[in-house]
Amino acid sequence: MIDLKPVEIVRELDKYIIGQDKAKRSVAIALRNRWRRRQVDDDLRDEIAPKNIIMIGPTGVGKTEISRRLANLTDSPFFKVEASKFTEVGYVGRDVESMIRDLVELTVHRMKEREQEEVMDKAARMAEERVLDLLLPKNPAKPTPMDVLEDDPDSEADSEAPGGTREKLRKMLKDGKLNSRIVTIDLVEQQGPMVEIFSNMGMEDIGMNIREMMGNIMPKNTKKRNATVEEALVILTQQEAQNLVDMDTVVKRAVEAVEQSGIIFIDEIDKVAVSQKGAGPDVSREGVQRDLLPIVEGSAVPTKYGTVKTDHILFIASGAFHMSKPSDLIPELQGRFPIRVELDSLGEKDFVRILTEPRNALLLQYMALLRTDGIELVFEDSAVSEIAKIAEDVNSRTENIGARRLHTLMEYLLENILFNAPDLPEKKVVINGNFVKDKLRDVVEDEDLSRYIL
């Protein structure tokens, strides 16, 4: 885990997220506490549980972005899931344990890719040797290496031992002179029929294990394929990289990373809150909460990579809570989310900053896109202010979708420019306040039209 002070975490989040200082401080403290826990003596370390967080606020104010940036910042295993997709055990849908299995799967895959990148140089050298073996066959009945050399007008006849011929071939290979030559390589394929396992609720891991077991039972078939030397080098390098990676070590490290520094972001937690006790869908919602409780409290979840303990995974939940409130969650679940932070709604000033300040600011994105067509796109201050003002106005009169409104406005505003950019004679396009007003006036003034278009 990267060692960052809370103030450094907030400073990094400020580069991408405008405002929401309370939420940033809360997640920064929670993250720092995870690092602090790892410095504590062993006898007390396991007793320190993570302080899970509930973020409350309307859509489009930065709840998901804060969690996603946090995971990227600390290089922690991260998985986002919507609580509304879960159902109580016994109902049709996904069970809550699946999010742990998905997090482990993603982490194993990511660590495997990293390990392969680290051994790629060695794999490339091994692939080169395999290609040279194909070009320098031991069977006399096959074309001799002299056939390869004679095809190259720049090469001289080589009367040295086979070792000298191999080095000459190696030089030609590195120079790309053999790229178009055809060689036959072996590809390993899994035999047996394609069987899809349909498993019941809570049985997803059994389905995966059955597929894996059948794959191990079925014999592997080696298929020969003709490819150019250039293609063969790529394929064989990937094969060698996979062979060099110790999957047992990868799985062990991945499971440890998930258990010690994993982050799960549960969005739409308000959708499973029960505002009043009753029958019907409320029963299933409360059931989801009760199924979620042991995962958040700390339990052992079976996965295809072994049992994973959730005691120290950090859970960050979020919801708009328009129709309910956090106190509508069952008391036991409320107790497992001790930190609650409310995010502010965004106004005109926030939209101006969102359009211009972050490293991935929306205006910078459109300017970069149009630069690929040779167009220099310039936004005057008056245009930025007008876009922000309209975004706030539309959000107040229709559904408040926060900063996501800016994406809709920008696409509608720049539609013609984006369409005609490759053929525009004028390579500099200036967007000012009057342009924004003229383009958006009719849509903004017609409330019914703005609901459908903006």
Short mmCIF file of N, CA, C and O in Angstrom, two decimals, residues 238-320:
data_model
loop_
_atom_site.label_atom_id
_atom_site.label_comp_id
_atom_site.label_asym_id
_atom_site.label_seq_id
_atom_site.Cartn_x
_atom_site.Cartn_y
_atom_site.Cartn_z
N GLN A 238 3.83 -14.44 -25.99
CA GLN A 238 2.71 -14.53 -25.06
C GLN A 238 2.69 -15.89 -24.37
O GLN A 238 2.44 -15.98 -23.15
N GLN A 239 2.93 -16.95 -25.13
CA GLN A 239 2.96 -18.29 -24.54
C GLN A 239 4.04 -18.40 -23.48
O GLN A 239 3.80 -18.91 -22.38
N GLU A 240 5.23 -17.93 -23.80
CA GLU A 240 6.34 -18.03 -22.85
C GLU A 240 6.10 -17.19 -21.61
O GLU A 240 6.44 -17.58 -20.50
N ALA A 241 5.49 -16.00 -21.79
CA ALA A 241 5.20 -15.14 -20.65
C ALA A 241 4.23 -15.82 -19.70
O ALA A 241 4.39 -15.77 -18.47
N GLN A 242 3.21 -16.48 -20.26
CA GLN A 242 2.25 -17.20 -19.42
C GLN A 242 2.92 -18.36 -18.69
O GLN A 242 2.61 -18.63 -17.53
N ASN A 243 3.82 -19.04 -19.37
CA ASN A 243 4.51 -20.17 -18.74
C ASN A 243 5.45 -19.73 -17.63
O ASN A 243 5.70 -20.48 -16.68
N LEU A 244 6.00 -18.53 -17.75
CA LEU A 244 6.97 -18.05 -16.77
C LEU A 244 6.30 -17.56 -15.48
O LEU A 244 6.95 -17.47 -14.44
N VAL A 245 5.02 -17.23 -15.56
CA VAL A 245 4.32 -16.71 -14.38
C VAL A 245 3.90 -17.86 -13.47
O VAL A 245 3.28 -18.83 -13.91
N ASP A 246 4.25 -17.74 -12.20
CA ASP A 246 3.85 -18.73 -11.21
C ASP A 246 2.47 -18.35 -10.69
O ASP A 246 2.32 -17.44 -9.86
N MET A 247 1.42 -19.04 -11.17
CA MET A 247 0.06 -18.68 -10.82
C MET A 247 -0.25 -18.89 -9.34
O MET A 247 -1.07 -18.18 -8.75
N ASP A 248 0.40 -19.85 -8.70
CA ASP A 248 0.18 -20.06 -7.26
C ASP A 248 0.60 -18.82 -6.47
O ASP A 248 -0.10 -18.38 -5.55
N THR A 249 1.74 -18.24 -6.86
CA THR A 249 2.21 -17.03 -6.19
C THR A 249 1.30 -15.85 -6.50
O THR A 249 0.99 -15.04 -5.62
N VAL A 250 0.85 -15.76 -7.75
CA VAL A 250 -0.05 -14.67 -8.15
C VAL A 250 -1.34 -14.73 -7.34
O VAL A 250 -1.81 -13.71 -6.81
N VAL A 251 -1.93 -15.92 -7.24
CA VAL A 251 -3.19 -16.07 -6.50
C VAL A 251 -3.00 -15.74 -5.03
O VAL A 251 -3.83 -15.05 -4.42
N LYS A 252 -1.91 -16.21 -4.45
CA LYS A 252 -1.64 -15.94 -3.04
C LYS A 252 -1.53 -14.44 -2.79
O LYS A 252 -2.11 -13.91 -1.82
N ARG A 253 -0.79 -13.74 -3.64
CA ARG A 253 -0.62 -12.30 -3.48
C ARG A 253 -1.93 -11.56 -3.72
O ARG A 253 -2.23 -10.57 -3.04
N ALA A 254 -2.72 -12.03 -4.67
CA ALA A 254 -3.99 -11.37 -4.98
C ALA A 254 -4.97 -11.49 -3.82
O ALA A 254 -5.62 -10.51 -3.43
N VAL A 255 -5.06 -12.69 -3.26
CA VAL A 255 -5.97 -12.90 -2.13
C VAL A 255 -5.54 -12.05 -0.94
O VAL A 255 -6.37 -11.43 -0.26
N GLU A 256 -4.24 -11.98 -0.69
CA GLU A 256 -3.74 -11.16 0.41
C GLU A 256 -4.05 -9.68 0.18
O GLU A 256 -4.45 -8.97 1.12
N ALA A 257 -3.88 -9.23 -1.07
CA ALA A 257 -4.16 -7.82 -1.39
C ALA A 257 -5.64 -7.50 -1.18
O ALA A 257 -5.99 -6.43 -0.65
N VAL A 258 -6.51 -8.41 -1.59
CA VAL A 258 -7.95 -8.21 -1.41
C VAL A 258 -8.30 -8.15 0.08
O VAL A 258 -9.04 -7.26 0.53
N GLU A 259 -7.75 -9.08 0.84
CA GLU A 259 -8.08 -9.15 2.27
C GLU A 259 -7.56 -7.96 3.06
O GLU A 259 -8.20 -7.48 4.00
N GLN A 260 -6.38 -7.44 2.68
CA GLN A 260 -5.76 -6.39 3.47
C GLN A 260 -6.03 -4.98 2.95
O GLN A 260 -6.02 -4.02 3.73
N SER A 261 -6.24 -4.83 1.64
CA SER A 261 -6.40 -3.47 1.11
C SER A 261 -7.49 -3.34 0.07
O SER A 261 -7.54 -2.36 -0.67
N GLY A 262 -8.38 -4.32 -0.03
CA GLY A 262 -9.47 -4.25 -0.99
C GLY A 262 -10.49 -3.17 -0.64
O GLY A 262 -10.72 -2.86 0.53
N ILE A 263 -11.08 -2.58 -1.68
CA ILE A 263 -12.12 -1.56 -1.52
C ILE A 263 -13.32 -1.98 -2.37
O ILE A 263 -13.17 -2.25 -3.56
N ILE A 264 -14.49 -2.05 -1.76
CA ILE A 264 -15.72 -2.33 -2.50
C ILE A 264 -16.65 -1.14 -2.38
O ILE A 264 -16.95 -0.69 -1.27
N PHE A 265 -17.06 -0.62 -3.53
CA PHE A 265 -17.96 0.53 -3.57
C PHE A 265 -19.37 0.03 -3.90
O PHE A 265 -19.60 -0.52 -4.98
N ILE A 266 -20.28 0.17 -2.94
CA ILE A 266 -21.65 -0.30 -3.12
C ILE A 266 -22.53 0.92 -3.44
O ILE A 266 -22.85 1.70 -2.54
N ASP A 267 -22.88 1.05 -4.69
CA ASP A 267 -23.70 2.19 -5.11
C ASP A 267 -25.18 1.85 -4.94
O ASP A 267 -25.57 0.67 -4.87
N GLU A 268 -25.99 2.89 -4.88
CA GLU A 268 -27.46 2.74 -4.76
C GLU A 268 -27.86 1.94 -3.53
O GLU A 268 -28.82 1.17 -3.57
N ILE A 269 -27.15 2.14 -2.43
CA ILE A 269 -27.50 1.43 -1.20
C ILE A 269 -28.89 1.84 -0.73
O ILE A 269 -29.58 1.07 -0.03
N ASP A 270 -29.33 3.05 -1.12
CA ASP A 270 -30.66 3.51 -0.70
C ASP A 270 -31.78 2.70 -1.35
O ASP A 270 -32.90 2.69 -0.86
N LYS A 271 -31.46 2.00 -2.45
CA LYS A 271 -32.50 1.22 -3.14
C LYS A 271 -32.90 -0.03 -2.36
O LYS A 271 -33.93 -0.62 -2.64
N VAL A 272 -32.08 -0.44 -1.39
CA VAL A 272 -32.44 -1.61 -0.59
C VAL A 272 -32.87 -1.19 0.82
O VAL A 272 -33.13 -2.05 1.66
N ALA A 273 -32.90 0.13 1.07
CA ALA A 273 -33.42 0.61 2.36
C ALA A 273 -34.94 0.48 2.36
O ALA A 273 -35.60 0.65 1.33
N VAL A 274 -35.52 0.17 3.51
CA VAL A 274 -36.97 -0.02 3.63
C VAL A 274 -37.53 1.13 4.45
O VAL A 274 -37.26 1.27 5.64
N SER A 275 -38.30 2.00 3.78
CA SER A 275 -38.83 3.18 4.46
C SER A 275 -39.93 2.82 5.45
O SER A 275 -40.14 3.51 6.44
N GLN A 276 -40.67 1.75 5.18
CA GLN A 276 -41.68 1.29 6.13
C GLN A 276 -41.84 -0.22 5.99
O GLN A 276 -41.75 -0.78 4.90
N LYS A 277 -42.04 -0.87 7.12
CA LYS A 277 -42.13 -2.33 7.13
C LYS A 277 -43.38 -2.78 6.38
O LYS A 277 -44.44 -2.17 6.47
N GLY A 278 -43.22 -3.82 5.60
CA GLY A 278 -44.37 -4.32 4.86
C GLY A 278 -44.03 -5.58 4.13
O GLY A 278 -43.02 -6.23 4.38
N ALA A 279 -44.89 -5.93 3.17
CA ALA A 279 -44.66 -7.14 2.39
C ALA A 279 -44.18 -6.73 1.01
O ALA A 279 -43.77 -5.60 0.78
N GLY A 280 -44.24 -7.66 0.05
CA GLY A 280 -43.87 -7.34 -1.32
C GLY A 280 -42.37 -7.15 -1.46
O GLY A 280 -41.58 -7.85 -0.82
N PRO A 281 -41.93 -6.21 -2.29
CA PRO A 281 -40.50 -6.03 -2.56
C PRO A 281 -39.71 -5.63 -1.32
O PRO A 281 -38.51 -5.87 -1.25
N ASP A 282 -40.37 -4.99 -0.32
CA ASP A 282 -39.65 -4.59 0.88
C ASP A 282 -39.04 -5.78 1.61
O ASP A 282 -37.99 -5.67 2.24
N VAL A 283 -39.70 -6.93 1.51
CA VAL A 283 -39.19 -8.14 2.17
C VAL A 283 -37.85 -8.53 1.56
O VAL A 283 -36.88 -8.83 2.27
N SER A 284 -37.76 -8.50 0.22
CA SER A 284 -36.52 -8.86 -0.45
C SER A 284 -35.42 -7.83 -0.16
O SER A 284 -34.26 -8.19 0.02
N ARG A 285 -35.79 -6.55 -0.09
CA ARG A 285 -34.79 -5.51 0.20
C ARG A 285 -34.17 -5.73 1.57
O ARG A 285 -32.96 -5.63 1.74
N GLU A 286 -35.00 -6.02 2.54
CA GLU A 286 -34.47 -6.25 3.88
C GLU A 286 -33.64 -7.53 3.89
O GLU A 286 -32.63 -7.63 4.61
N GLY A 287 -34.05 -8.50 3.09
CA GLY A 287 -33.26 -9.73 2.98
C GLY A 287 -31.88 -9.48 2.41
O GLY A 287 -30.89 -10.07 2.85
N VAL A 288 -31.78 -8.57 1.43
CA VAL A 288 -30.48 -8.21 0.86
C VAL A 288 -29.60 -7.58 1.93
O VAL A 288 -28.40 -7.88 2.04
N GLN A 289 -30.20 -6.71 2.75
CA GLN A 289 -29.43 -6.08 3.83
C GLN A 289 -28.89 -7.13 4.79
O GLN A 289 -27.74 -7.06 5.23
N ARG A 290 -29.73 -8.11 5.12
CA ARG A 290 -29.30 -9.15 6.07
C ARG A 290 -28.22 -10.05 5.46
O ARG A 290 -27.34 -10.54 6.16
N ASP A 291 -28.31 -10.28 4.15
CA ASP A 291 -27.25 -11.05 3.48
C ASP A 291 -25.96 -10.24 3.39
O ASP A 291 -24.85 -10.80 3.41
N LEU A 292 -26.11 -8.92 3.26
CA LEU A 292 -24.95 -8.04 3.15
C LEU A 292 -24.22 -7.90 4.49
O LEU A 292 -23.00 -7.72 4.52
N LEU A 293 -24.97 -8.01 5.56
CA LEU A 293 -24.42 -7.77 6.90
C LEU A 293 -23.20 -8.63 7.23
O LEU A 293 -22.17 -8.10 7.64
N PRO A 294 -23.25 -9.97 7.07
CA PRO A 294 -22.06 -10.77 7.43
C PRO A 294 -20.84 -10.45 6.56
O PRO A 294 -19.71 -10.56 7.03
N ILE A 295 -21.07 -10.07 5.29
CA ILE A 295 -19.95 -9.72 4.42
C ILE A 295 -19.25 -8.47 4.95
O ILE A 295 -18.02 -8.41 5.03
N VAL A 296 -20.04 -7.47 5.34
CA VAL A 296 -19.47 -6.22 5.82
C VAL A 296 -18.89 -6.38 7.23
O VAL A 296 -17.86 -5.79 7.56
N GLU A 297 -19.54 -7.22 8.05
CA GLU A 297 -19.04 -7.46 9.41
C GLU A 297 -17.72 -8.22 9.39
O GLU A 297 -16.86 -8.02 10.24
N GLY A 298 -17.58 -9.10 8.41
CA GLY A 298 -16.40 -9.94 8.33
C GLY A 298 -16.75 -11.40 8.32
O GLY A 298 -17.24 -11.93 9.33
N SER A 299 -16.54 -12.04 7.21
CA SER A 299 -16.84 -13.48 7.09
C SER A 299 -15.88 -14.09 6.08
O SER A 299 -15.08 -13.41 5.47
N ALA A 300 -15.98 -15.40 5.94
CA ALA A 300 -15.13 -16.13 4.99
C ALA A 300 -15.99 -16.50 3.78
O ALA A 300 -16.99 -17.20 3.91
N VAL A 301 -15.58 -16.02 2.61
CA VAL A 301 -16.34 -16.25 1.38
C VAL A 301 -15.59 -17.24 0.51
O VAL A 301 -14.42 -17.02 0.18
N PRO A 302 -16.22 -18.36 0.12
CA PRO A 302 -15.55 -19.31 -0.77
C PRO A 302 -15.45 -18.79 -2.20
O PRO A 302 -16.43 -18.27 -2.74
N THR A 303 -14.29 -18.89 -2.80
CA THR A 303 -14.08 -18.50 -4.19
C THR A 303 -13.30 -19.61 -4.88
O THR A 303 -12.82 -20.55 -4.23
N LYS A 304 -13.16 -19.53 -6.18
CA LYS A 304 -12.40 -20.53 -6.93
C LYS A 304 -10.92 -20.51 -6.57
O LYS A 304 -10.18 -21.44 -6.89
N TYR A 305 -10.47 -19.43 -5.91
CA TYR A 305 -9.06 -19.30 -5.51
C TYR A 305 -8.87 -19.59 -4.02
O TYR A 305 -7.81 -19.31 -3.47
N GLY A 306 -9.89 -20.11 -3.38
CA GLY A 306 -9.82 -20.39 -1.96
C GLY A 306 -10.72 -19.47 -1.16
O GLY A 306 -11.43 -18.64 -1.71
N THR A 307 -10.67 -19.61 0.14
CA THR A 307 -11.52 -18.81 1.02
C THR A 307 -10.91 -17.43 1.22
O THR A 307 -9.71 -17.30 1.48
N VAL A 308 -11.75 -16.41 1.12
CA VAL A 308 -11.30 -15.02 1.28
C VAL A 308 -12.02 -14.41 2.47
O VAL A 308 -13.25 -14.46 2.56
N LYS A 309 -11.26 -13.84 3.39
CA LYS A 309 -11.83 -13.19 4.57
C LYS A 309 -12.11 -11.71 4.25
O LYS A 309 -11.26 -11.03 3.67
N THR A 310 -13.28 -11.24 4.67
CA THR A 310 -13.69 -9.87 4.35
C THR A 310 -13.55 -8.93 5.55
O THR A 310 -14.00 -7.78 5.49
N ASP A 311 -12.91 -9.38 6.63
CA ASP A 311 -12.85 -8.59 7.86
C ASP A 311 -12.23 -7.21 7.67
O ASP A 311 -12.64 -6.24 8.35
N HIS A 312 -11.26 -7.08 6.76
CA HIS A 312 -10.53 -5.81 6.63
C HIS A 312 -10.70 -5.17 5.25
O HIS A 312 -9.93 -4.29 4.89
N ILE A 313 -11.69 -5.61 4.50
CA ILE A 313 -12.04 -4.92 3.26
C ILE A 313 -12.80 -3.64 3.61
O ILE A 313 -13.67 -3.64 4.49
N LEU A 314 -12.45 -2.55 2.95
CA LEU A 314 -13.13 -1.27 3.20
C LEU A 314 -14.35 -1.17 2.29
O LEU A 314 -14.24 -1.29 1.07
N PHE A 315 -15.51 -0.97 2.89
CA PHE A 315 -16.75 -0.82 2.15
C PHE A 315 -17.17 0.66 2.15
O PHE A 315 -17.28 1.27 3.22
N ILE A 316 -17.38 1.19 0.96
CA ILE A 316 -17.89 2.55 0.82
C ILE A 316 -19.23 2.46 0.11
O ILE A 316 -19.30 2.00 -1.03
N ALA A 317 -20.29 2.84 0.80
CA ALA A 317 -21.63 2.79 0.21
C ALA A 317 -22.07 4.21 -0.14
O ALA A 317 -21.61 5.19 0.45
N SER A 318 -22.94 4.31 -1.13
CA SER A 318 -23.44 5.63 -1.51
C SER A 318 -24.89 5.52 -1.97
O SER A 318 -25.34 4.46 -2.42
N GLY A 319 -25.58 6.62 -1.85
CA GLY A 319 -26.97 6.66 -2.31
C GLY A 319 -27.51 8.08 -2.24
O GLY A 319 -27.02 8.91 -1.48
N ALA A 320 -28.51 8.34 -3.06
CA ALA A 320 -29.14 9.67 -3.06
C ALA A 320 -30.06 9.83 -1.86
O ALA A 320 -30.22 10.94 -1.33
#
